[in-house]
XYZ file of C-alpha atoms in Angstrom:
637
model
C -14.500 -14.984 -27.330
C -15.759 -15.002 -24.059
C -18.348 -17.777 -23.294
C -18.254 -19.588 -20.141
C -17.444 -16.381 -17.673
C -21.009 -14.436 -17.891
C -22.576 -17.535 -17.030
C -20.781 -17.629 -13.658
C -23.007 -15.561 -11.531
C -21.580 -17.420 -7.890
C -18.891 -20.333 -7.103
C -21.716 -22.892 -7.192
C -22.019 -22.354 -11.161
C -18.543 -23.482 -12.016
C -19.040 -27.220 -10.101
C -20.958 -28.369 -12.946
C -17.859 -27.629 -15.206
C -15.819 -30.698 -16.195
C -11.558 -29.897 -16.109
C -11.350 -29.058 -19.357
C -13.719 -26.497 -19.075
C -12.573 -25.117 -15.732
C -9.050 -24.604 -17.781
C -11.005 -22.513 -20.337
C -12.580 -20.608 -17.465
C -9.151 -19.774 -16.351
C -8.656 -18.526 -20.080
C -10.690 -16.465 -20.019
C -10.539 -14.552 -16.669
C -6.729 -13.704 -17.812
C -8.448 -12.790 -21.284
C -10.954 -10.190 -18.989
C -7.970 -8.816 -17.437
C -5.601 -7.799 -20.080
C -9.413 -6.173 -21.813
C -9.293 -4.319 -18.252
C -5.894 -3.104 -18.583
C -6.851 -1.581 -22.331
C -8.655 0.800 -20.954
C -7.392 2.102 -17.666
C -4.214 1.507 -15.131
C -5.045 -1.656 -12.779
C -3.534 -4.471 -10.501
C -2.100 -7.143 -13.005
C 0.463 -9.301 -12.905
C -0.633 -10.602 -8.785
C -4.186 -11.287 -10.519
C -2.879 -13.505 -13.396
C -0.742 -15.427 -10.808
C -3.742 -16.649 -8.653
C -6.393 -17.495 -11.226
C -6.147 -21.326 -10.584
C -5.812 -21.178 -6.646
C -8.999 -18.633 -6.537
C -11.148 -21.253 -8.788
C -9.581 -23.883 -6.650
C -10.683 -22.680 -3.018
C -13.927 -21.431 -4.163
C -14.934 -24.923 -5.815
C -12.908 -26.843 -2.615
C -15.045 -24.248 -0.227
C -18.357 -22.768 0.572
C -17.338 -18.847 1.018
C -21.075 -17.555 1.052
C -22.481 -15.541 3.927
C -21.774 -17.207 7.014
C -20.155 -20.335 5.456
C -15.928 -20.788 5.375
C -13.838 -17.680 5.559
C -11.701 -16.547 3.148
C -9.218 -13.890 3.449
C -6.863 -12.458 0.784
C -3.948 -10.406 1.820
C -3.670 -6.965 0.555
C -6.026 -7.572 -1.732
C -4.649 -6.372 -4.925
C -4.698 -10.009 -6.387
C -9.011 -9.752 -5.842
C -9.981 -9.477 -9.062
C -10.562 -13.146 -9.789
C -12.899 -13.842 -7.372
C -14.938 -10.803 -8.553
C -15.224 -12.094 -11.761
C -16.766 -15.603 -10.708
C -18.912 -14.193 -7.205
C -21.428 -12.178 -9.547
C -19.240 -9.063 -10.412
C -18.659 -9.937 -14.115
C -21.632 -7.843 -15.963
C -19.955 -4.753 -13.456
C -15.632 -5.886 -13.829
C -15.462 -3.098 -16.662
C -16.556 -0.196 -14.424
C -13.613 -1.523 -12.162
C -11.536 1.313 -10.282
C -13.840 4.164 -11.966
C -15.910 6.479 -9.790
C -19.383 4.768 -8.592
C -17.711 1.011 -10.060
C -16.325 -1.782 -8.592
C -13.329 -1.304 -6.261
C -9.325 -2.641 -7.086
C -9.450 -4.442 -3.662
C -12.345 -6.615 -1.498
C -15.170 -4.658 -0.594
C -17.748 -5.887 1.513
C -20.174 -3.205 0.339
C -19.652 -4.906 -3.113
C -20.161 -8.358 -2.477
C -20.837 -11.190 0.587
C -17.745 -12.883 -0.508
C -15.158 -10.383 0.448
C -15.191 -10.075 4.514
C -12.965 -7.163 4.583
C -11.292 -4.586 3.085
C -7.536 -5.224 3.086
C -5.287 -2.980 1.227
C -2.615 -3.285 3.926
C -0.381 -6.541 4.094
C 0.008 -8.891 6.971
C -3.355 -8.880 8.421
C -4.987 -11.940 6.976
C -3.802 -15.071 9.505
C -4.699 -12.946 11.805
C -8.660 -11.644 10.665
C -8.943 -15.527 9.391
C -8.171 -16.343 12.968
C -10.630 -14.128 14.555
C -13.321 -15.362 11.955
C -12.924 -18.806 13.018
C -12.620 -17.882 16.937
C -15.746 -15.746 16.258
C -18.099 -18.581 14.527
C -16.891 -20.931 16.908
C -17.948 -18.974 19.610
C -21.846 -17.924 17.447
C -21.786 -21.968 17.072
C -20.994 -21.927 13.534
C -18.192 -24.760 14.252
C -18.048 -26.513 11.205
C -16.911 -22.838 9.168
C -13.334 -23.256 7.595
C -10.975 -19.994 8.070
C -8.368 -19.354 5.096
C -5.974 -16.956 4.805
C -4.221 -16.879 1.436
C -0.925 -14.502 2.371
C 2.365 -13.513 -0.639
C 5.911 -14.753 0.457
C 6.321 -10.642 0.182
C 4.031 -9.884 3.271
C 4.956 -13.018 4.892
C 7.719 -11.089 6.860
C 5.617 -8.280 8.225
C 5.900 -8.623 12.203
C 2.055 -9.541 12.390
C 1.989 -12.248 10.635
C 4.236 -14.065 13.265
C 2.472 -12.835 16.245
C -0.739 -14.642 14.422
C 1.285 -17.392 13.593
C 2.206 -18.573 17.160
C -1.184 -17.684 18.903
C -2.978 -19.998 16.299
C -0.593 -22.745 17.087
C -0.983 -22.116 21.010
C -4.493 -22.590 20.307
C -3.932 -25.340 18.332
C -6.943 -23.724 16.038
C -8.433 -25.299 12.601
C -6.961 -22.715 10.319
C -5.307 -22.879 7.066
C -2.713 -20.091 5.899
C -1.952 -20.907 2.364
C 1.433 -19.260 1.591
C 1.371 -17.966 -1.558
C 5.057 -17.957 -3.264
C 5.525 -16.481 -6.000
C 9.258 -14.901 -4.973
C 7.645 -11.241 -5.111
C 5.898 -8.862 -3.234
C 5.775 -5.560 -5.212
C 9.174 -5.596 -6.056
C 11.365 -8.717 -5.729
C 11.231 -9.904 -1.835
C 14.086 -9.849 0.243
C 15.551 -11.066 3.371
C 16.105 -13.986 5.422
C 13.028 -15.373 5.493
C 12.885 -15.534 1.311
C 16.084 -17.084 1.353
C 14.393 -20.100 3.459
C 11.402 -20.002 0.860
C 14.249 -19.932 -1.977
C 15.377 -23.152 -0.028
C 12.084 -24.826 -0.306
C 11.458 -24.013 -3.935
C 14.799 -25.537 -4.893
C 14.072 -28.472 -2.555
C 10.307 -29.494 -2.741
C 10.227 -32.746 -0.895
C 8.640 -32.763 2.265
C 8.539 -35.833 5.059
C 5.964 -35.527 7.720
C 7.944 -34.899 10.788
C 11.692 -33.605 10.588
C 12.518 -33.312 13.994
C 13.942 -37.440 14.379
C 16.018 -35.707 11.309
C 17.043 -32.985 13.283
C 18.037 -34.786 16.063
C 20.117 -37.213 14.127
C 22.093 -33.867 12.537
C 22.703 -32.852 15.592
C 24.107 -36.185 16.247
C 26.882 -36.555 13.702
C 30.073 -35.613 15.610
C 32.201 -33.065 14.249
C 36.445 -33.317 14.446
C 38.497 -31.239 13.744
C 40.848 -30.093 10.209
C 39.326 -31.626 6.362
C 36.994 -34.269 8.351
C 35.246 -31.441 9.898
C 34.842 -29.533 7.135
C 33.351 -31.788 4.832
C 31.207 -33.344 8.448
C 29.815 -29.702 7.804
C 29.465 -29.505 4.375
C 27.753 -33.253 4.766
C 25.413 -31.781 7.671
C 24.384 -28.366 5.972
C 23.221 -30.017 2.667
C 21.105 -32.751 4.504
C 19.823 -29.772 6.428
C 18.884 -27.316 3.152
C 17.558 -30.805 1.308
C 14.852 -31.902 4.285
C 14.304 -29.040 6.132
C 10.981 -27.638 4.270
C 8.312 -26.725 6.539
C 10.379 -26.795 9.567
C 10.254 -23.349 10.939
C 6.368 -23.634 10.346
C 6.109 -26.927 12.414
C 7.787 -25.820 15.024
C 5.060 -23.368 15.418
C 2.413 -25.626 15.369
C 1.158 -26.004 12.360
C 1.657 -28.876 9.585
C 3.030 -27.708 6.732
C 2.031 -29.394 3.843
C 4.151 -28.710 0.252
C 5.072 -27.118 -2.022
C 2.561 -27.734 -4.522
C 1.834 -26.290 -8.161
C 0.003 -23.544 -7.862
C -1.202 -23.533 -11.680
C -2.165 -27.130 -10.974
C -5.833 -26.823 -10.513
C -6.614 -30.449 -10.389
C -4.125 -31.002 -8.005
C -4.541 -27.854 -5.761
C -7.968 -29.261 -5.737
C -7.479 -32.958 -4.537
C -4.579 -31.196 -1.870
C -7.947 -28.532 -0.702
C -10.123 -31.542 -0.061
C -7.797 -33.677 1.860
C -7.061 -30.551 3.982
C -10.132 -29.920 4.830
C -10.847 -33.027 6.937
C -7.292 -32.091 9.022
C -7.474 -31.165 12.561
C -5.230 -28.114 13.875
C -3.075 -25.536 12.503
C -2.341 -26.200 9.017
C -0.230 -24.327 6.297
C -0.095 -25.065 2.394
C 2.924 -23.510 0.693
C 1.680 -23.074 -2.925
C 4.384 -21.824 -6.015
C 2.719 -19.566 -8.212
C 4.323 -17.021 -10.653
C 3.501 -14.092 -10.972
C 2.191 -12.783 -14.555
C 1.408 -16.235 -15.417
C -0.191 -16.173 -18.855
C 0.917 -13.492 -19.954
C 4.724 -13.737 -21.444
C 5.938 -9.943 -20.147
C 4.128 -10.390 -17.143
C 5.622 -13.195 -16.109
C 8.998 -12.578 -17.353
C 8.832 -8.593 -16.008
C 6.275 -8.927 -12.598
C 7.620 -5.362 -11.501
C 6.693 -3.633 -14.298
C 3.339 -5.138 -15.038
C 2.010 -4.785 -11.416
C 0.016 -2.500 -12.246
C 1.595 -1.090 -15.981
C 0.592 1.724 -17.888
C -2.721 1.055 -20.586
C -2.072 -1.464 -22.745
C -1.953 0.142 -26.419
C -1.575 -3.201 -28.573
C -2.139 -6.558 -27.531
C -0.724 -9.783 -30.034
C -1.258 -13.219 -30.065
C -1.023 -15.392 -26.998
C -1.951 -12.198 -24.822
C 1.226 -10.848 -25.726
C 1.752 -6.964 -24.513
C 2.630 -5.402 -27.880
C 2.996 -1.436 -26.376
C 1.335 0.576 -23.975
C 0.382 3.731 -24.427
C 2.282 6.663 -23.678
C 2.494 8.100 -19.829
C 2.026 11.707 -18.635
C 3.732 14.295 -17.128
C 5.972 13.742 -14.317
C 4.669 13.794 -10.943
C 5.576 14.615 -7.768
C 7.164 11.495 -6.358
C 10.017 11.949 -9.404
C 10.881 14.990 -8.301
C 11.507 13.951 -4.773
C 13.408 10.682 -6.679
C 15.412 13.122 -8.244
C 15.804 15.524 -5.609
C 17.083 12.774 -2.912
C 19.465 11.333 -5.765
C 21.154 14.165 -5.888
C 21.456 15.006 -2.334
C 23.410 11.250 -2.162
C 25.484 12.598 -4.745
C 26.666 15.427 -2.429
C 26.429 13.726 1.007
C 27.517 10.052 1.672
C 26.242 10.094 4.982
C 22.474 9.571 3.377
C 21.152 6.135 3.756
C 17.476 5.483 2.256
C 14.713 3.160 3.756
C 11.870 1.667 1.839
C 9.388 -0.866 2.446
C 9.074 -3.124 -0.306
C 7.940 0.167 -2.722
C 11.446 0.792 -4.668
C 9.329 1.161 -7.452
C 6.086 3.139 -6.087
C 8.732 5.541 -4.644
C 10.673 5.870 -8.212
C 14.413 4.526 -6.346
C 15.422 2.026 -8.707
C 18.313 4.733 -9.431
C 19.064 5.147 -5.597
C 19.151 1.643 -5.472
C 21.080 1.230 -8.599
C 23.891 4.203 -8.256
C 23.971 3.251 -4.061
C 23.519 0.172 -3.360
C 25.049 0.573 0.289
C 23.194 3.165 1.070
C 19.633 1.862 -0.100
C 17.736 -0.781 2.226
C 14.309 -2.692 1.168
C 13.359 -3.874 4.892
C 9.843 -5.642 2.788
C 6.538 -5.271 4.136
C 7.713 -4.395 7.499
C 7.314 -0.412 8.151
C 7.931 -0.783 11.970
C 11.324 -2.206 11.646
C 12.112 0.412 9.086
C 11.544 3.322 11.230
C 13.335 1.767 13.988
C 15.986 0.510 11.752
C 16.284 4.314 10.531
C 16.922 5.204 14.535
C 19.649 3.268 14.943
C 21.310 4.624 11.861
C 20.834 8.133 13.082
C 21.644 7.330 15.913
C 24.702 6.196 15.490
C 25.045 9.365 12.612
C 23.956 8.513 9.176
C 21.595 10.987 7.806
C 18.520 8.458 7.762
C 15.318 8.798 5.069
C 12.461 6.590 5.629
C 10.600 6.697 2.429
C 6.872 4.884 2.974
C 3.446 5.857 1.192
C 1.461 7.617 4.289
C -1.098 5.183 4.300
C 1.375 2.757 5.211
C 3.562 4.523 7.632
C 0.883 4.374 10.286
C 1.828 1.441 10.367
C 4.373 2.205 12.340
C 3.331 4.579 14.184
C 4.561 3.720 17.527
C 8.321 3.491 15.998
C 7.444 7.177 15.258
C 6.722 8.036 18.416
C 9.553 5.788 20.765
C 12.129 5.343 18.685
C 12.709 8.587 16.668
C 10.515 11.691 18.502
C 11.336 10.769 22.096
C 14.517 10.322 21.503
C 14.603 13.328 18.599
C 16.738 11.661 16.016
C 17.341 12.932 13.263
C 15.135 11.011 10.722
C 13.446 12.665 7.711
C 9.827 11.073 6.609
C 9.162 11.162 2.625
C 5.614 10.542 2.830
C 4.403 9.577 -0.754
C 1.233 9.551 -1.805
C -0.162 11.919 0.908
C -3.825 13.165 0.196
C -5.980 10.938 -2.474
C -4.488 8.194 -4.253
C -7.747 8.012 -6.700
C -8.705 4.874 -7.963
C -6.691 2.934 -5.262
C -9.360 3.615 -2.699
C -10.036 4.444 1.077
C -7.245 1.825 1.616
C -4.556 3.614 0.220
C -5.681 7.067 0.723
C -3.066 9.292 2.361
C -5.249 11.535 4.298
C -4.630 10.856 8.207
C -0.918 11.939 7.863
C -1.094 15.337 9.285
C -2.743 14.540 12.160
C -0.557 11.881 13.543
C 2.523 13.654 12.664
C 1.924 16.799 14.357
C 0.956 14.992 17.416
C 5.089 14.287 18.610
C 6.893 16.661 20.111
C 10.402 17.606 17.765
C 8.812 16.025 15.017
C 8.774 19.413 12.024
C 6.615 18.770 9.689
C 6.357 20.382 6.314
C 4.507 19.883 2.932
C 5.588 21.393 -0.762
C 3.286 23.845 -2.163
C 4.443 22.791 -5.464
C 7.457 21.804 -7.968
C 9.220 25.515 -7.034
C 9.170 24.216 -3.237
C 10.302 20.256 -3.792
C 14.173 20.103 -4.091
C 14.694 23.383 -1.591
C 12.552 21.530 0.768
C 14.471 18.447 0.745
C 17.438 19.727 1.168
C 15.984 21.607 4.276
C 14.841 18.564 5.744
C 18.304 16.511 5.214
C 20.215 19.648 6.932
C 17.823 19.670 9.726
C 18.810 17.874 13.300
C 15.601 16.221 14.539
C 12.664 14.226 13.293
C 11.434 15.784 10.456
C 8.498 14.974 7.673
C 7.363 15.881 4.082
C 4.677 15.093 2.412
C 3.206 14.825 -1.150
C 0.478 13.772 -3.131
C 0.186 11.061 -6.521
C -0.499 13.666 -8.658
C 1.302 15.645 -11.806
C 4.085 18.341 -10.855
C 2.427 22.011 -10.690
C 4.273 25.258 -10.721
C 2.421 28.538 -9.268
C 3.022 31.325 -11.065
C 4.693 33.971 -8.549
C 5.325 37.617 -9.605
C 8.315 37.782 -7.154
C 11.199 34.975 -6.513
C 10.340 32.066 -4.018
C 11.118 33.186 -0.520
C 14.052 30.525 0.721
C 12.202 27.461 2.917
C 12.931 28.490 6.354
C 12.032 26.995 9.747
C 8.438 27.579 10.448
C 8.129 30.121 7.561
C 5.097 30.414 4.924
C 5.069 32.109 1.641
C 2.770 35.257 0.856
C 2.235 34.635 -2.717
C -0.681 37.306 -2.681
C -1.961 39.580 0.439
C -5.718 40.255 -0.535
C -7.988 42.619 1.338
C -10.996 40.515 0.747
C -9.711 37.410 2.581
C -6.662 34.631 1.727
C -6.730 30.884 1.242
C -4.084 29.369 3.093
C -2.824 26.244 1.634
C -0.723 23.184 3.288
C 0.413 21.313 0.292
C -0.270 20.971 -3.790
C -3.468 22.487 -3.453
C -2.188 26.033 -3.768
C -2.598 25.685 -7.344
C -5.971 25.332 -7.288
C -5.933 27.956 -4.705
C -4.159 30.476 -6.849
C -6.703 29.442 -9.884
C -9.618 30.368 -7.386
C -8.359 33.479 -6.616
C -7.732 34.558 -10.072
C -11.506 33.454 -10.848
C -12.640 35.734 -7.952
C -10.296 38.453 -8.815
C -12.148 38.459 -12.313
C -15.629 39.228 -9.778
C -14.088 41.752 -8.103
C -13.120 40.320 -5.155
C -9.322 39.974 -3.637
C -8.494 36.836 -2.068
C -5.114 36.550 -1.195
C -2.926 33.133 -1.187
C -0.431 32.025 1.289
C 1.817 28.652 0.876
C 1.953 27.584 4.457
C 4.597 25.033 3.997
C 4.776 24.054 7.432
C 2.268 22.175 9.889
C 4.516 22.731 12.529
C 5.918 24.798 13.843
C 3.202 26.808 12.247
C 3.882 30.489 10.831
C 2.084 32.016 13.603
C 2.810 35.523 12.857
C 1.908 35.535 8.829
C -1.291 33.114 9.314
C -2.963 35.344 12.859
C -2.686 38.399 11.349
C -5.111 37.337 8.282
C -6.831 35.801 10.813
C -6.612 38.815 12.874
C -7.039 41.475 10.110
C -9.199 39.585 7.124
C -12.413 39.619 6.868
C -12.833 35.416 5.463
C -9.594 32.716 5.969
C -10.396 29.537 4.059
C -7.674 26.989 5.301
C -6.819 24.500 2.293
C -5.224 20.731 2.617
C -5.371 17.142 1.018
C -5.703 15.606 4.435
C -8.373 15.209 6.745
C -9.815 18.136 8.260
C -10.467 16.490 12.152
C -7.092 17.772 13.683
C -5.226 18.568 10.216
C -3.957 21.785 9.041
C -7.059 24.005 9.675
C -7.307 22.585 13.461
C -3.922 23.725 13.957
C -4.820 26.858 12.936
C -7.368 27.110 15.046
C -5.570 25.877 18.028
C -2.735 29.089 17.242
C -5.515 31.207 16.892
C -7.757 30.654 20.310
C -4.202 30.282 21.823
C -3.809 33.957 20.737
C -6.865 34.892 21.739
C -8.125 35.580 18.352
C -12.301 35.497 17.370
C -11.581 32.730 14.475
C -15.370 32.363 13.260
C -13.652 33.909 9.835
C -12.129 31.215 9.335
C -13.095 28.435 7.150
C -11.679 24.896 6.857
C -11.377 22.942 3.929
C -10.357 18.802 3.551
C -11.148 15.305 3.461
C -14.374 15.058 5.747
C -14.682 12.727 8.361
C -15.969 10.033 6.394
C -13.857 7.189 3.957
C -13.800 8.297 0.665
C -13.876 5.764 -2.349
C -11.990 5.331 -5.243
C -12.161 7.627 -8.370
C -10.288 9.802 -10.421
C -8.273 12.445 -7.994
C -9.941 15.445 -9.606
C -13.261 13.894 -9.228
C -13.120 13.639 -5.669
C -11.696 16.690 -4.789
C -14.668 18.395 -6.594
C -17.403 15.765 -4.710
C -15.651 17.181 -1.474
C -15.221 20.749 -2.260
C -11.507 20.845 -2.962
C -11.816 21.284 -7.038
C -10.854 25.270 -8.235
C -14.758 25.831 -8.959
C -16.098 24.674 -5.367
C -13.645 27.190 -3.762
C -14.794 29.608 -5.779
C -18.302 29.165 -4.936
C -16.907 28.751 -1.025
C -15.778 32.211 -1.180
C -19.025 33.757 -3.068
C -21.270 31.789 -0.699
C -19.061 32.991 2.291
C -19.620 36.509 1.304
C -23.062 36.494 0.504
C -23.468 35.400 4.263
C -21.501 37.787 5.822
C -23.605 40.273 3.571
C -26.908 38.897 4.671
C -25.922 38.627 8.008
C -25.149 42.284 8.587
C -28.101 43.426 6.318
């Protein structure tokens, strides 16, 4: 039974709490967030793991408005410091329409400074913070950035890294190892944190060490061998910390990160340091929770939990829905690799957002997890084409603008053959503005040679794919988090062809035109209106660019209403391009009428929710159309 936790309304309540009842506390925010995860889909495992080091910085600190900083990378592990910053009476409504968002939001709450969905970014926002009060006089502020060994690697980081220690600036990074990101981490760099977790002894300065390594001669046959053997273990047993000091911070660890006592003495003494300082905590991921901990992958954000035992043990979860449209692009590719050995597939830490555990398992050669680093994948991807491997980079959208320049230099200008799976393109629902797919189109269609294409639903998925691997330039496909559709067509599916749309229906009242999974509700609508009496047409577009020029003008050209249809945003999406074809033809295109995301963020809630609030849902086309008409009526009465 929950008793201490509602009586936490802000940080300063839990100082009065002696250690035993601070443990309890931490009881009972795990206990809140397995009730969570009874009732809806959330971020679990990375919030179990930080429960101690979020009650330890907010008792070591003073985060309220205009006090320390405190920043937590992506954000997915926030839930914690909701519960104890006044959020408690409001932590059941979380990731529901109109309740509490799955990441910070400043909107929410003066403890969370930004929103960050995206990893990397905290050392360097911390950073700014503290540049920024220094510079309003607010000198005494602390900055902390609490940043996962998974987003560690992401280019960003490092660039924040050595301008804080050229500054020699009073900020702390707290590294936060728990040896995962998403999925497990990989690389160099978690080999070296691998190193320090097996080691854990740390001596102020190494580089006297260093120097005396470098000193031990080394002769030639079995003496130099074992010189070696001697001079690489002394390295791997004293070298923690030493990449970090050498770029100007102290480095202070590794300490127990479920140690809230002692994370709290090691948070005081810090705080009185001078300079660039970073704490490399060990956490584990799940902690409290048996499968969590044992199975981090799965229960990063598991299905609804259906039974829940003793000891917060996961008993079953309930059972999942239909398949969506990310497994049948899964499937599609895994076949493809079957057929052609020449495919090599990119990720970015998301093996199992993407659904390639089988790619990985079946092709191991052919499957690369770059981590959190979406500009090196893209560029990584060039060289591969370029040197003739059939190259898929497969990101969520909201992430691949990340690297968006890589898009640009390394693979349109020099029109490689590289084809984009964007998942998650268009509304990610309860995940939020953050992870939102919606600015895709635009940014895509922008390169020269880049094709890009979108499936109208599960008829169009596998043919499309296989278009896109056989093609010779850049080349992109996007496709939302939703459940697999099939329209129902009264003649076969024309074959996907360059720069070709799909007439489903030719109406003489007017035609939705449809980029993407939205032509089922577009079909829906038009069988709704067709019950009025009126004859909308539907056309799949498939294709951004090129667009089908000749199919989409002449319903622009001949129709009396053209209501343009995407999951993206409508500043220079789908329906711009249209209208761009159409002035370029010298078309009057006051007919036609575009429908997306606004220009505005949109929040988190359930997909269909927000399509309706933004006109996208089957019934606010329909009343598009019937609105439409009744203007055009008016206006020529």
């Amino acid at each position: 039974m929950t008793n201490l936790l509602p009586q936490i309304k802000s940080p300063a309540d839990m100082q009065k709490l002696s250690d035993e009842q601070l443990q309890t506390l931490s009881h009972e925010i795990r206990d809140e967030l397995i009730r969570v995860l009874t009732n809806r889909p959330a971020h679990f495992a990375s919030n179990l793991g930080v429960v101690e080091l979020c009650l330890a910085l907010h008792l070591s600190f003073d985060f309220s408005k205009d006090k320390d900083r405190l920043i937590w990378d992506t954000g997915h592990q926030i839930y914690p410091q909701k519960l104890i910053t006044g959020r408690y009476e409001q932590f059941h409504t979380i990731r529901t329409k109109g309740g509490l968002m799955g990441f910070p939001h400043p909107g929410e709450s003066e403890y969370d400074l930004f929103m960050t969905g995206h990893a990397g970014c905290s050392v360097s926002t911390a950073s700014g913070l503290k540049a920024g009060d220094e510079l309003m006089g607010r000198k005494d502020n602390h900055a902390v950035a609490v940043i996962g060994d998974g987003a560690f690697p992401s280019g960003i980081v490092f660039e924040a890294l050595n301008n804080i220690g050229g500054m020699k600036q009073n900020t702390l990074v707290i590294l936060n190892d728990n040896k995962m990101s998403i999925c497990p981490r990989t690389g160099g760099l978690a080999q070296y944190f691998d190193q320090c977790r097996m080691t854990g002894l740390y001596q102020g300065s190494k580089r006297k060490l260093n120097q005396l390594l470098n000193n031990i001669p080394v002769i030639g046959g079995m003496a130099h061998s074992a010189l070696e053997q001697f001079r690489d273990g002394l390295k791997a047993f004293f070298k923690d910390g030493m990449l970090f000091e050498e770029l100007g911070f102290r480095y202070f660890g590794p300490v127990d990160g479920h140690d809230l006592p002692g994370l709290r003495k090691i948070l005081r003494d810090l705080k009185s340091q001078e300079g660039p300082i970073l704490l490399h905590v060990f956490t584990n991921k799940g902690h409290g929770v048996p499968q969590a901990a044992e199975d981090p992958v799965t229960y990063h954000t598991p299905p609804v939990f259906e039974q829940v035992g003793p000891n917060r043990a996961i008993v079953s979860f309930k059972k999942g829905g239909a398949k969506g449209y990310t497994d049948a692009i899964s499937f599609a590719l895994h076949q493809a690799m079957q057929d052609d050995p020449t495919i090599a597939v990119m990720t970015a830490a998301m093996c199992q957002g993407n659904k390639l555990e089988k790619v990985r398992e079946d092709f191991p050669q052919r499957f690369y997890d770059v981590g959190i680093c979406e500009s090196h994948a893209v560029a990584f991807a060039a060289g591969m084409a370029k040197a003739g491997a059939n190259a898929v980079v497969d990101i969520y959208s909201t992430f691949l603008q990340r690297s968006f320049d890589q898009i640009f230099q390394e693979v349109c200008l020099q029109n490689l053959h590289v084809t984009f799976l964007m998942d998650r393109a268009g509304l990610t629902g309860p995940d939020g503005p953050t992870h939102h797919g919606v600015f895709d189109v635009p940014y895509m269609r922008l390169f020269p040679n880049m094709v890009s294409m979108a499936p109208g639903d599960e008829t169009d998925v596998q043919p499309m794919l296989k278009f896109a691997l056989k093609h010779t330039g850049p080349i992109s496909v996007r496709y939302p988090k939703a459940n697999l559709e099939k329209v129902e067509r009264t003649e076969a599916p024309t074959p996907i062809e360059l720069g070709k749309a799909e007439v489903i229906d030719w109406g003489e009242d007017g035609c939705f035109v449809a980029f993407g999974t939205l032509l089922s509700n577009c079909t829906a609508a038009a069988k709704k209106l067709k019950a009025k009496g009126i004859h909308m047409g539907v056309i799949n577009a498939r294709f951004v660019k090129p667009l089908d020029k000749e199919t989409i003008l002449r319903a622009v050209e001949t129709l009396p209403l053209v209501v343009t249809v995407e999951e993206g945003t409508i500043e220079g999406g789908f329906g711009s391009a249209v209208l761009e074809a159409a002035n370029a033809a010298g078309l009057d295109a006051r007919n036609v009428v575009r429908r997306g995301i606004p220009d505005k963020f949109i929040e988190h809630g359930e997909r269909n929710e927000l399509l309706a609030d933004i006109g996208l849902s089957v019934d606010a086309l329909v009343e598009l159309v019937l609105t439409s008409r009744s203007a055009e009526v008016a206006k020529c009465g």
